[in-house]
Amino acid sequence: MKPTLHETPARRFGKPMAGWRRRLYTVIFEADTVAGKRFDIALLLAIVASVLVAILDSVPSIHARVGDTFLLLELVFTLCFTVEYILRLVCVRRPLRYMFSLFGLIDLVAILPTYLAFFLPGVHYLIDIRLLRLLRVFRVLKIPMYFDEAQMLLTALAHARRKILVFIGTVGILVVILGTIMYVIEGPTHGFTSIPVSMYWAVVTLTTTGYGDLTPQTALGQMLTSFTILLGYGIIALPTGIVGAELAVTMLRGKEPTTRTCEHCLTEGHDADADFCKHCGDRLASYETDS
């Protein structure tokens, strides 16, 4: 079976069948439980707080006043995140698989900058990468459609990838053609010193950004610029339409999963009121939620 957002982490990393590891897994990975949601909300607040500390610490005037306090807070945050990362590895049956998963790598990279800062000063400001961990908010809030919308978007992008590649290729050809024509029209005298420079002008103009650092001086060049701007407005909506059409088709097949996990086959994504596993038919364990 092809893995989806609904099948992780239980089937990918292995949910312990009993004991303290099972209880720890429920708290850390299953945000439908009261304890699990409280744990994840506290984790997200700690992530935001640690990033704010790094941001404020980069302001010289603030650093001069409370730099030592920020350093202590960062060490505390890093120790907490390190313990949390170790607990995630301990409570799954396949820790290596979790370690090399997307969230596992993000969790690891999030704590490395502080430790590396002992050897490479200044690296600790990279802890802003911890903001990537806020992707867990989709599991924390436990609004079922968030899972569904994320899966729908991924599916729509996958289905539209060839159309998007064709669109990008077409735009690339237009950039080369328009840049070459403008180079011939204006030339080095007016700042278009080469075809690559003219292609840069074409990209800026076609996307309707218009920095103004390169402007045509001749009437013919200005006419080409006007045409390019209008062309940009005409094609800029195409990728949105492509993805939107695929997304509309995908939404017709939407479901509303949760993180409820079957203890027998470890399949996630069951409805909140389901009594039996939709994969193996085994009875689902009931537990309290705060929904």
C-alpha positions as protocol buffer text, in pm:
chain_id: "A"
residue {
  index: 1
  type: MET
  ca { x: 0 y: 0 z: 0 }
}
residue {
  index: 2
  type: LYS
  ca { x: 135 y: 342 z: -92 }
}
residue {
  index: 3
  type: PRO
  ca { x: 210 y: 548 z: 221 }
}
residue {
  index: 4
  type: THR
  ca { x: 11 y: 867 z: 275 }
}
residue {
  index: 5
  type: LEU
  ca { x: -10 y: 1135 z: 539 }
}
residue {
  index: 6
  type: HIS
  ca { x: -280 y: 926 z: 706 }
}
residue {
  index: 7
  type: GLU
  ca { x: -60 y: 618 z: 752 }
}
residue {
  index: 8
  type: THR
  ca { x: 221 y: 783 z: 943 }
}
residue {
  index: 9
  type: PRO
  ca { x: 378 y: 753 z: 1188 }
}
residue {
  index: 10
  type: ALA
  ca { x: 240 y: 426 z: 1328 }
}
residue {
  index: 11
  type: ARG
  ca { x: 288 y: 210 z: 1019 }
}
residue {
  index: 12
  type: ARG
  ca { x: 614 y: 373 z: 912 }
}
residue {
  index: 13
  type: PHE
  ca { x: 795 y: 383 z: 1246 }
}
residue {
  index: 14
  type: GLY
  ca { x: 615 y: 110 z: 1441 }
}
residue {
  index: 15
  type: LYS
  ca { x: 383 y: 161 z: 1735 }
}
residue {
  index: 16
  type: PRO
  ca { x: 482 y: -30 z: 2053 }
}
residue {
  index: 17
  type: MET
  ca { x: 221 y: -288 z: 2142 }
}
residue {
  index: 18
  type: ALA
  ca { x: 229 y: -248 z: 2522 }
}
residue {
  index: 19
  type: GLY
  ca { x: 409 y: -101 z: 2822 }
}
residue {
  index: 20
  type: TRP
  ca { x: 548 y: 242 z: 2897 }
}
residue {
  index: 21
  type: ARG
  ca { x: 672 y: 286 z: 2540 }
}
residue {
  index: 22
  type: ARG
  ca { x: 316 y: 243 z: 2417 }
}
residue {
  index: 23
  type: ARG
  ca { x: 189 y: 508 z: 2659 }
}
residue {
  index: 24
  type: LEU
  ca { x: 475 y: 742 z: 2564 }
}
residue {
  index: 25
  type: TYR
  ca { x: 402 y: 689 z: 2194 }
}
residue {
  index: 26
  type: THR
  ca { x: 36 y: 780 z: 2248 }
}
residue {
  index: 27
  type: VAL
  ca { x: 131 y: 1107 z: 2414 }
}
residue {
  index: 28
  type: ILE
  ca { x: 398 y: 1207 z: 2161 }
}
residue {
  index: 29
  type: PHE
  ca { x: 250 y: 1093 z: 1830 }
}
residue {
  index: 30
  type: GLU
  ca { x: -127 y: 1068 z: 1874 }
}
residue {
  index: 31
  type: ALA
  ca { x: -258 y: 1422 z: 1915 }
}
residue {
  index: 32
  type: ASP
  ca { x: -620 y: 1306 z: 1942 }
}
residue {
  index: 33
  type: THR
  ca { x: -567 y: 1224 z: 2309 }
}
residue {
  index: 34
  type: VAL
  ca { x: -592 y: 1494 z: 2573 }
}
residue {
  index: 35
  type: ALA
  ca { x: -234 y: 1433 z: 2688 }
}
residue {
  index: 36
  type: GLY
  ca { x: -109 y: 1418 z: 2331 }
}
residue {
  index: 37
  type: LYS
  ca { x: -267 y: 1747 z: 2233 }
}
residue {
  index: 38
  type: ARG
  ca { x: -135 y: 1919 z: 2545 }
}
residue {
  index: 39
  type: PHE
  ca { x: 214 y: 1784 z: 2477 }
}
residue {
  index: 40
  type: ASP
  ca { x: 216 y: 1904 z: 2117 }
}
residue {
  index: 41
  type: ILE
  ca { x: 74 y: 2247 z: 2201 }
}
residue {
  index: 42
  type: ALA
  ca { x: 344 y: 2292 z: 2467 }
}
residue {
  index: 43
  type: LEU
  ca { x: 604 y: 2180 z: 2211 }
}
residue {
  index: 44
  type: LEU
  ca { x: 485 y: 2432 z: 1952 }
}
residue {
  index: 45
  type: LEU
  ca { x: 488 y: 2714 z: 2207 }
}
residue {
  index: 46
  type: ALA
  ca { x: 843 y: 2620 z: 2303 }
}
residue {
  index: 47
  type: ILE
  ca { x: 948 y: 2620 z: 1937 }
}
residue {
  index: 48
  type: VAL
  ca { x: 802 y: 2966 z: 1879 }
}
residue {
  index: 49
  type: ALA
  ca { x: 958 y: 3098 z: 2200 }
}
residue {
  index: 50
  type: SER
  ca { x: 1303 y: 2962 z: 2111 }
}
residue {
  index: 51
  type: VAL
  ca { x: 1291 y: 3120 z: 1765 }
}
residue {
  index: 52
  type: LEU
  ca { x: 1180 y: 3454 z: 1911 }
}
residue {
  index: 53
  type: VAL
  ca { x: 1475 y: 3439 z: 2150 }
}
residue {
  index: 54
  type: ALA
  ca { x: 1714 y: 3390 z: 1857 }
}
residue {
  index: 55
  type: ILE
  ca { x: 1553 y: 3674 z: 1660 }
}
residue {
  index: 56
  type: LEU
  ca { x: 1564 y: 3920 z: 1950 }
}
residue {
  index: 57
  type: ASP
  ca { x: 1918 y: 3815 z: 2040 }
}
residue {
  index: 58
  type: SER
  ca { x: 2034 y: 3926 z: 1694 }
}
residue {
  index: 59
  type: VAL
  ca { x: 1936 y: 4288 z: 1775 }
}
residue {
  index: 60
  type: PRO
  ca { x: 2253 y: 4451 z: 1914 }
}
residue {
  index: 61
  type: SER
  ca { x: 2076 y: 4679 z: 2165 }
}
residue {
  index: 62
  type: ILE
  ca { x: 1873 y: 4392 z: 2311 }
}
residue {
  index: 63
  type: HIS
  ca { x: 2169 y: 4154 z: 2309 }
}
residue {
  index: 64
  type: ALA
  ca { x: 2376 y: 4405 z: 2509 }
}
residue {
  index: 65
  type: ARG
  ca { x: 2113 y: 4413 z: 2785 }
}
residue {
  index: 66
  type: VAL
  ca { x: 1986 y: 4056 z: 2813 }
}
residue {
  index: 67
  type: GLY
  ca { x: 2227 y: 3853 z: 2601 }
}
residue {
  index: 68
  type: ASP
  ca { x: 2325 y: 3626 z: 2890 }
}
residue {
  index: 69
  type: THR
  ca { x: 1962 y: 3554 z: 2970 }
}
residue {
  index: 70
  type: PHE
  ca { x: 1892 y: 3467 z: 2608 }
}
residue {
  index: 71
  type: LEU
  ca { x: 2192 y: 3234 z: 2605 }
}
residue {
  index: 72
  type: LEU
  ca { x: 2062 y: 3054 z: 2912 }
}
residue {
  index: 73
  type: LEU
  ca { x: 1714 y: 3027 z: 2762 }
}
residue {
  index: 74
  type: GLU
  ca { x: 1855 y: 2886 z: 2439 }
}
residue {
  index: 75
  type: LEU
  ca { x: 2047 y: 2621 z: 2629 }
}
residue {
  index: 76
  type: VAL
  ca { x: 1731 y: 2525 z: 2819 }
}
residue {
  index: 77
  type: PHE
  ca { x: 1527 y: 2507 z: 2500 }
}
residue {
  index: 78
  type: THR
  ca { x: 1791 y: 2297 z: 2327 }
}
residue {
  index: 79
  type: LEU
  ca { x: 1812 y: 2054 z: 2617 }
}
residue {
  index: 80
  type: CYS
  ca { x: 1434 y: 2017 z: 2617 }
}
residue {
  index: 81
  type: PHE
  ca { x: 1424 y: 1956 z: 2242 }
}
residue {
  index: 82
  type: THR
  ca { x: 1711 y: 1709 z: 2272 }
}
residue {
  index: 83
  type: VAL
  ca { x: 1522 y: 1509 z: 2536 }
}
residue {
  index: 84
  type: GLU
  ca { x: 1208 y: 1521 z: 2322 }
}
residue {
  index: 85
  type: TYR
  ca { x: 1400 y: 1396 z: 2018 }
}
residue {
  index: 86
  type: ILE
  ca { x: 1548 y: 1108 z: 2219 }
}
residue {
  index: 87
  type: LEU
  ca { x: 1203 y: 1016 z: 2354 }
}
residue {
  index: 88
  type: ARG
  ca { x: 1067 y: 1003 z: 1999 }
}
residue {
  index: 89
  type: LEU
  ca { x: 1341 y: 757 z: 1905 }
}
residue {
  index: 90
  type: VAL
  ca { x: 1285 y: 549 z: 2217 }
}
residue {
  index: 91
  type: CYS
  ca { x: 909 y: 512 z: 2184 }
}
residue {
  index: 92
  type: VAL
  ca { x: 901 y: 382 z: 1824 }
}
residue {
  index: 93
  type: ARG
  ca { x: 992 y: 30 z: 1721 }
}
residue {
  index: 94
  type: ARG
  ca { x: 1193 y: 147 z: 1417 }
}
residue {
  index: 95
  type: PRO
  ca { x: 1397 y: 446 z: 1542 }
}
residue {
  index: 96
  type: LEU
  ca { x: 1630 y: 457 z: 1240 }
}
residue {
  index: 97
  type: ARG
  ca { x: 1336 y: 493 z: 1006 }
}
residue {
  index: 98
  type: TYR
  ca { x: 1206 y: 785 z: 1211 }
}
residue {
  index: 99
  type: MET
  ca { x: 1555 y: 937 z: 1232 }
}
residue {
  index: 100
  type: PHE
  ca { x: 1579 y: 958 z: 852 }
}
residue {
  index: 101
  type: SER
  ca { x: 1218 y: 1064 z: 794 }
}
residue {
  index: 102
  type: LEU
  ca { x: 1128 y: 1424 z: 708 }
}
residue {
  index: 103
  type: PHE
  ca { x: 1022 y: 1520 z: 1060 }
}
residue {
  index: 104
  type: GLY
  ca { x: 1306 y: 1320 z: 1212 }
}
residue {
  index: 105
  type: LEU
  ca { x: 1564 y: 1511 z: 1011 }
}
residue {
  index: 106
  type: ILE
  ca { x: 1396 y: 1843 z: 1090 }
}
residue {
  index: 107
  type: ASP
  ca { x: 1396 y: 1757 z: 1462 }
}
residue {
  index: 108
  type: LEU
  ca { x: 1766 y: 1672 z: 1446 }
}
residue {
  index: 109
  type: VAL
  ca { x: 1869 y: 1979 z: 1245 }
}
residue {
  index: 110
  type: ALA
  ca { x: 1667 y: 2197 z: 1484 }
}
residue {
  index: 111
  type: ILE
  ca { x: 1892 y: 2113 z: 1779 }
}
residue {
  index: 112
  type: LEU
  ca { x: 2228 y: 2095 z: 1600 }
}
residue {
  index: 113
  type: PRO
  ca { x: 2296 y: 2473 z: 1562 }
}
residue {
  index: 114
  type: THR
  ca { x: 2321 y: 2532 z: 1937 }
}
residue {
  index: 115
  type: TYR
  ca { x: 2572 y: 2252 z: 1981 }
}
residue {
  index: 116
  type: LEU
  ca { x: 2769 y: 2360 z: 1673 }
}
residue {
  index: 117
  type: ALA
  ca { x: 2782 y: 2715 z: 1808 }
}
residue {
  index: 118
  type: PHE
  ca { x: 3033 y: 2598 z: 2067 }
}
residue {
  index: 119
  type: PHE
  ca { x: 3275 y: 2537 z: 1778 }
}
residue {
  index: 120
  type: LEU
  ca { x: 3145 y: 2783 z: 1516 }
}
residue {
  index: 121
  type: PRO
  ca { x: 3024 y: 3109 z: 1675 }
}
residue {
  index: 122
  type: GLY
  ca { x: 2723 y: 3262 z: 1505 }
}
residue {
  index: 123
  type: VAL
  ca { x: 2580 y: 2932 z: 1384 }
}
residue {
  index: 124
  type: HIS
  ca { x: 2322 y: 2935 z: 1664 }
}
residue {
  index: 125
  type: TYR
  ca { x: 2119 y: 3194 z: 1472 }
}
residue {
  index: 126
  type: LEU
  ca { x: 2031 y: 2911 z: 1233 }
}
residue {
  index: 127
  type: ILE
  ca { x: 1795 y: 2773 z: 1496 }
}
residue {
  index: 128
  type: ASP
  ca { x: 1525 y: 2962 z: 1307 }
}
residue {
  index: 129
  type: ILE
  ca { x: 1497 y: 2637 z: 1115 }
}
residue {
  index: 130
  type: ARG
  ca { x: 1295 y: 2521 z: 1413 }
}
residue {
  index: 131
  type: LEU
  ca { x: 1003 y: 2700 z: 1255 }
}
residue {
  index: 132
  type: LEU
  ca { x: 981 y: 2404 z: 1017 }
}
residue {
  index: 133
  type: ARG
  ca { x: 872 y: 2199 z: 1314 }
}
residue {
  index: 134
  type: LEU
  ca { x: 556 y: 2407 z: 1324 }
}
residue {
  index: 135
  type: LEU
  ca { x: 440 y: 2181 z: 1040 }
}
residue {
  index: 136
  type: ARG
  ca { x: 331 y: 1958 z: 1328 }
}
residue {
  index: 137
  type: VAL
  ca { x: 48 y: 2203 z: 1386 }
}
residue {
  index: 138
  type: PHE
  ca { x: -157 y: 2001 z: 1137 }
}
residue {
  index: 139
  type: ARG
  ca { x: -144 y: 1708 z: 1381 }
}
residue {
  index: 140
  type: VAL
  ca { x: -178 y: 1923 z: 1693 }
}
residue {
  index: 141
  type: LEU
  ca { x: -493 y: 2114 z: 1603 }
}
residue {
  index: 142
  type: LYS
  ca { x: -654 y: 1790 z: 1492 }
}
residue {
  index: 143
  type: ILE
  ca { x: -893 y: 1963 z: 1256 }
}
residue {
  index: 144
  type: PRO
  ca { x: -942 y: 1663 z: 1025 }
}
residue {
  index: 145
  type: MET
  ca { x: -968 y: 1862 z: 704 }
}
residue {
  index: 146
  type: TYR
  ca { x: -611 y: 1988 z: 754 }
}
residue {
  index: 147
  type: PHE
  ca { x: -482 y: 1638 z: 694 }
}
residue {
  index: 148
  type: ASP
  ca { x: -712 y: 1602 z: 398 }
}
residue {
  index: 149
  type: GLU
  ca { x: -623 y: 1939 z: 248 }
}
residue {
  index: 150
  type: ALA
  ca { x: -251 y: 1867 z: 279 }
}
residue {
  index: 151
  type: GLN
  ca { x: -291 y: 1532 z: 105 }
}
residue {
  index: 152
  type: MET
  ca { x: -514 y: 1688 z: -161 }
}
residue {
  index: 153
  type: LEU
  ca { x: -259 y: 1959 z: -235 }
}
residue {
  index: 154
  type: LEU
  ca { x: 24 y: 1706 z: -268 }
}
residue {
  index: 155
  type: THR
  ca { x: -188 y: 1491 z: -498 }
}
residue {
  index: 156
  type: ALA
  ca { x: -293 y: 1786 z: -711 }
}
residue {
  index: 157
  type: LEU
  ca { x: 67 y: 1904 z: -750 }
}
residue {
  index: 158
  type: ALA
  ca { x: 176 y: 1553 z: -843 }
}
residue {
  index: 159
  type: HIS
  ca { x: -95 y: 1524 z: -1109 }
}
residue {
  index: 160
  type: ALA
  ca { x: -18 y: 1870 z: -1248 }
}
residue {
  index: 161
  type: ARG
  ca { x: 360 y: 1835 z: -1255 }
}
residue {
  index: 162
  type: ARG
  ca { x: 384 y: 1768 z: -1630 }
}
residue {
  index: 163
  type: LYS
  ca { x: 161 y: 2062 z: -1716 }
}
residue {
  index: 164
  type: ILE
  ca { x: 362 y: 2286 z: -1485 }
}
residue {
  index: 165
  type: LEU
  ca { x: 689 y: 2169 z: -1642 }
}
residue {
  index: 166
  type: VAL
  ca { x: 551 y: 2243 z: -1989 }
}
residue {
  index: 167
  type: PHE
  ca { x: 445 y: 2589 z: -1869 }
}
residue {
  index: 168
  type: ILE
  ca { x: 789 y: 2661 z: -1719 }
}
residue {
  index: 169
  type: GLY
  ca { x: 957 y: 2539 z: -2038 }
}
residue {
  index: 170
  type: THR
  ca { x: 737 y: 2765 z: -2250 }
}
residue {
  index: 171
  type: VAL
  ca { x: 812 y: 3065 z: -2031 }
}
residue {
  index: 172
  type: GLY
  ca { x: 1182 y: 2985 z: -2055 }
}
residue {
  index: 173
  type: ILE
  ca { x: 1163 y: 2986 z: -2434 }
}
residue {
  index: 174
  type: LEU
  ca { x: 978 y: 3319 z: -2428 }
}
residue {
  index: 175
  type: VAL
  ca { x: 1246 y: 3467 z: -2201 }
}
residue {
  index: 176
  type: VAL
  ca { x: 1521 y: 3365 z: -2443 }
}
residue {
  index: 177
  type: ILE
  ca { x: 1335 y: 3499 z: -2746 }
}
residue {
  index: 178
  type: LEU
  ca { x: 1231 y: 3829 z: -2586 }
}
residue {
  index: 179
  type: GLY
  ca { x: 1576 y: 3881 z: -2434 }
}
residue {
  index: 180
  type: THR
  ca { x: 1746 y: 3821 z: -2767 }
}
residue {
  index: 181
  type: ILE
  ca { x: 1513 y: 4059 z: -2951 }
}
residue {
  index: 182
  type: MET
  ca { x: 1565 y: 4329 z: -2690 }
}
residue {
  index: 183
  type: TYR
  ca { x: 1943 y: 4283 z: -2710 }
}
residue {
  index: 184
  type: VAL
  ca { x: 1925 y: 4336 z: -3085 }
}
residue {
  index: 185
  type: ILE
  ca { x: 1698 y: 4641 z: -3050 }
}
residue {
  index: 186
  type: GLU
  ca { x: 1870 y: 4824 z: -2763 }
}
residue {
  index: 187
  type: GLY
  ca { x: 2222 y: 4685 z: -2751 }
}
residue {
  index: 188
  type: PRO
  ca { x: 2506 y: 4768 z: -2508 }
}
residue {
  index: 189
  type: THR
  ca { x: 2458 y: 5141 z: -2558 }
}
residue {
  index: 190
  type: HIS
  ca { x: 2138 y: 5137 z: -2350 }
}
residue {
  index: 191
  type: GLY
  ca { x: 2255 y: 4892 z: -2085 }
}
residue {
  index: 192
  type: PHE
  ca { x: 2163 y: 4563 z: -2257 }
}
residue {
  index: 193
  type: THR
  ca { x: 2525 y: 4449 z: -2267 }
}
residue {
  index: 194
  type: SER
  ca { x: 2457 y: 4082 z: -2341 }
}
residue {
  index: 195
  type: ILE
  ca { x: 2181 y: 3833 z: -2409 }
}
residue {
  index: 196
  type: PRO
  ca { x: 2186 y: 3701 z: -2048 }
}
residue {
  index: 197
  type: VAL
  ca { x: 2141 y: 4057 z: -1920 }
}
residue {
  index: 198
  type: SER
  ca { x: 1855 y: 4104 z: -2165 }
}
residue {
  index: 199
  type: MET
  ca { x: 1705 y: 3774 z: -2046 }
}
residue {
  index: 200
  type: TYR
  ca { x: 1713 y: 3911 z: -1693 }
}
residue {
  index: 201
  type: TRP
  ca { x: 1514 y: 4210 z: -1821 }
}
residue {
  index: 202
  type: ALA
  ca { x: 1270 y: 3970 z: -1988 }
}
residue {
  index: 203
  type: VAL
  ca { x: 1214 y: 3776 z: -1663 }
}
residue {
  index: 204
  type: VAL
  ca { x: 1159 y: 4094 z: -1460 }
}
residue {
  index: 205
  type: THR
  ca { x: 924 y: 4238 z: -1720 }
}
residue {
  index: 206
  type: LEU
  ca { x: 735 y: 3917 z: -1799 }
}
residue {
  index: 207
  type: THR
  ca { x: 661 y: 3864 z: -1429 }
}
residue {
  index: 208
  type: THR
  ca { x: 543 y: 4228 z: -1409 }
}
residue {
  index: 209
  type: THR
  ca { x: 796 y: 4297 z: -1131 }
}
residue {
  index: 210
  type: GLY
  ca { x: 961 y: 4592 z: -1307 }
}
residue {
  index: 211
  type: TYR
  ca { x: 1267 y: 4688 z: -1104 }
}
residue {
  index: 212
  type: GLY
  ca { x: 1348 y: 4971 z: -1342 }
}
residue {
  index: 213
  type: ASP
  ca { x: 1724 y: 4910 z: -1346 }
}
residue {
  index: 214
  type: LEU
  ca { x: 1706 y: 4824 z: -1718 }
}
residue {
  index: 215
  type: THR
  ca { x: 1474 y: 5032 z: -1933 }
}
residue {
  index: 216
  type: PRO
  ca { x: 1457 y: 5055 z: -2312 }
}
residue {
  index: 217
  type: GLN
  ca { x: 1530 y: 5394 z: -2470 }
}
residue {
  index: 218
  type: THR
  ca { x: 1406 y: 5339 z: -2824 }
}
residue {
  index: 219
  type: ALA
  ca { x: 1042 y: 5344 z: -2933 }
}
residue {
  index: 220
  type: LEU
  ca { x: 1066 y: 4988 z: -3065 }
}
residue {
  index: 221
  type: GLY
  ca { x: 1213 y: 4867 z: -2734 }
}
residue {
  index: 222
  type: GLN
  ca { x: 938 y: 5039 z: -2540 }
}
residue {
  index: 223
  type: MET
  ca { x: 677 y: 4874 z: -2761 }
}
residue {
  index: 224
  type: LEU
  ca { x: 835 y: 4535 z: -2694 }
}
residue {
  index: 225
  type: THR
  ca { x: 832 y: 4610 z: -2321 }
}
residue {
  index: 226
  type: SER
  ca { x: 461 y: 4695 z: -2331 }
}
residue {
  index: 227
  type: PHE
  ca { x: 390 y: 4373 z: -2521 }
}
residue {
  index: 228
  type: THR
  ca { x: 594 y: 4171 z: -2271 }
}
residue {
  index: 229
  type: ILE
  ca { x: 408 y: 4319 z: -1973 }
}
residue {
  index: 230
  type: LEU
  ca { x: 69 y: 4242 z: -2131 }
}
residue {
  index: 231
  type: LEU
  ca { x: 191 y: 3892 z: -2217 }
}
residue {
  index: 232
  type: GLY
  ca { x: 298 y: 3845 z: -1856 }
}
residue {
  index: 233
  type: TYR
  ca { x: -48 y: 3939 z: -1729 }
}
residue {
  index: 234
  type: GLY
  ca { x: -196 y: 3696 z: -1979 }
}
residue {
  index: 235
  type: ILE
  ca { x: 6 y: 3391 z: -1874 }
}
residue {
  index: 236
  type: ILE
  ca { x: 62 y: 3454 z: -1503 }
}
residue {
  index: 237
  type: ALA
  ca { x: -270 y: 3291 z: -1410 }
}
residue {
  index: 238
  type: LEU
  ca { x: -204 y: 2970 z: -1602 }
}
residue {
  index: 239
  type: PRO
  ca { x: -23 y: 2773 z: -1327 }
}
residue {
  index: 240
  type: THR
  ca { x: -291 y: 2874 z: -1078 }
}
residue {
  index: 241
  type: GLY
  ca { x: -558 y: 2742 z: -1312 }
}
residue {
  index: 242
  type: ILE
  ca { x: -368 y: 2418 z: -1370 }
}
residue {
  index: 243
  type: VAL
  ca { x: -323 y: 2342 z: -1002 }
}
residue {
  index: 244
  type: GLY
  ca { x: -673 y: 2466 z: -922 }
}
residue {
  index: 245
  type: ALA
  ca { x: -830 y: 2230 z: -1173 }
}
residue {
  index: 246
  type: GLU
  ca { x: -636 y: 1932 z: -1039 }
}
residue {
  index: 247
  type: LEU
  ca { x: -720 y: 2032 z: -684 }
}
residue {
  index: 248
  type: ALA
  ca { x: -1091 y: 2051 z: -764 }
}
residue {
  index: 249
  type: VAL
  ca { x: -1082 y: 1697 z: -903 }
}
residue {
  index: 250
  type: THR
  ca { x: -886 y: 1570 z: -603 }
}
residue {
  index: 251
  type: MET
  ca { x: -1124 y: 1732 z: -353 }
}
residue {
  index: 252
  type: LEU
  ca { x: -1405 y: 1516 z: -484 }
}
residue {
  index: 253
  type: ARG
  ca { x: -1229 y: 1218 z: -330 }
}
residue {
  index: 254
  type: GLY
  ca { x: -1165 y: 1385 z: 8 }
}
residue {
  index: 255
  type: LYS
  ca { x: -1198 y: 1215 z: 346 }
}
residue {
  index: 256
  type: GLU
  ca { x: -1169 y: 1326 z: 707 }
}
residue {
  index: 257
  type: PRO
  ca { x: -904 y: 1119 z: 892 }
}
residue {
  index: 258
  type: THR
  ca { x: -774 y: 1140 z: 1247 }
}
residue {
  index: 259
  type: THR
  ca { x: -465 y: 997 z: 1415 }
}
residue {
  index: 260
  type: ARG
  ca { x: -657 y: 703 z: 1566 }
}
residue {
  index: 261
  type: THR
  ca { x: -445 y: 394 z: 1518 }
}
residue {
  index: 262
  type: CYS
  ca { x: -547 y: 30 z: 1487 }
}
residue {
  index: 263
  type: GLU
  ca { x: -353 y: -175 z: 1742 }
}
residue {
  index: 264
  type: HIS
  ca { x: -359 y: -479 z: 1515 }
}
residue {
  index: 265
  type: CYS
  ca { x: -235 y: -348 z: 1176 }
}
residue {
  index: 266
  type: LEU
  ca { x: -117 y: 3 z: 1282 }
}
residue {
  index: 267
  type: THR
  ca { x: -325 y: 183 z: 1021 }
}
residue {
  index: 268
  type: GLU
  ca { x: -400 y: 549 z: 1098 }
}
residue {
  index: 269
  type: GLY
  ca { x: -669 y: 778 z: 961 }
}
residue {
  index: 270
  type: HIS
  ca { x: -988 y: 628 z: 1105 }
}
residue {
  index: 271
  type: ASP
  ca { x: -1300 y: 838 z: 1153 }
}
residue {
  index: 272
  type: ALA
  ca { x: -1350 y: 978 z: 1502 }
}
residue {
  index: 273
  type: ASP
  ca { x: -1665 y: 767 z: 1557 }
}
residue {
  index: 274
  type: ALA
  ca { x: -1533 y: 446 z: 1398 }
}
residue {
  index: 275
  type: ASP
  ca { x: -1556 y: 124 z: 1601 }
}
residue {
  index: 276
  type: PHE
  ca { x: -1363 y: -106 z: 1365 }
}
residue {
  index: 277
  type: CYS
  ca { x: -1046 y: -72 z: 1155 }
}
residue {
  index: 278
  type: LYS
  ca { x: -1118 y: 7 z: 792 }
}
residue {
  index: 279
  type: HIS
  ca { x: -810 y: -192 z: 688 }
}
residue {
  index: 280
  type: CYS
  ca { x: -822 y: -520 z: 885 }
}
residue {
  index: 281
  type: GLY
  ca { x: -1162 y: -506 z: 1055 }
}
residue {
  index: 282
  type: ASP
  ca { x: -1024 y: -537 z: 1409 }
}
residue {
  index: 283
  type: ARG
  ca { x: -1203 y: -345 z: 1685 }
}
residue {
  index: 284
  type: LEU
  ca { x: -1049 y: -5 z: 1756 }
}
residue {
  index: 285
  type: ALA
  ca { x: -947 y: 89 z: 2108 }
}
residue {
  index: 286
  type: SER
  ca { x: -1145 y: 380 z: 2246 }
}
residue {
  index: 287
  type: TYR
  ca { x: -981 y: 662 z: 2434 }
}
residue {
  index: 288
  type: GLU
  ca { x: -1083 y: 1003 z: 2556 }
}
residue {
  index: 289
  type: THR
  ca { x: -1040 y: 1302 z: 2333 }
}
residue {
  index: 290
  type: ASP
  ca { x: -1105 y: 1669 z: 2402 }
}
residue {
  index: 291
  type: SER
  ca { x: -1282 y: 1730 z: 2074 }
}
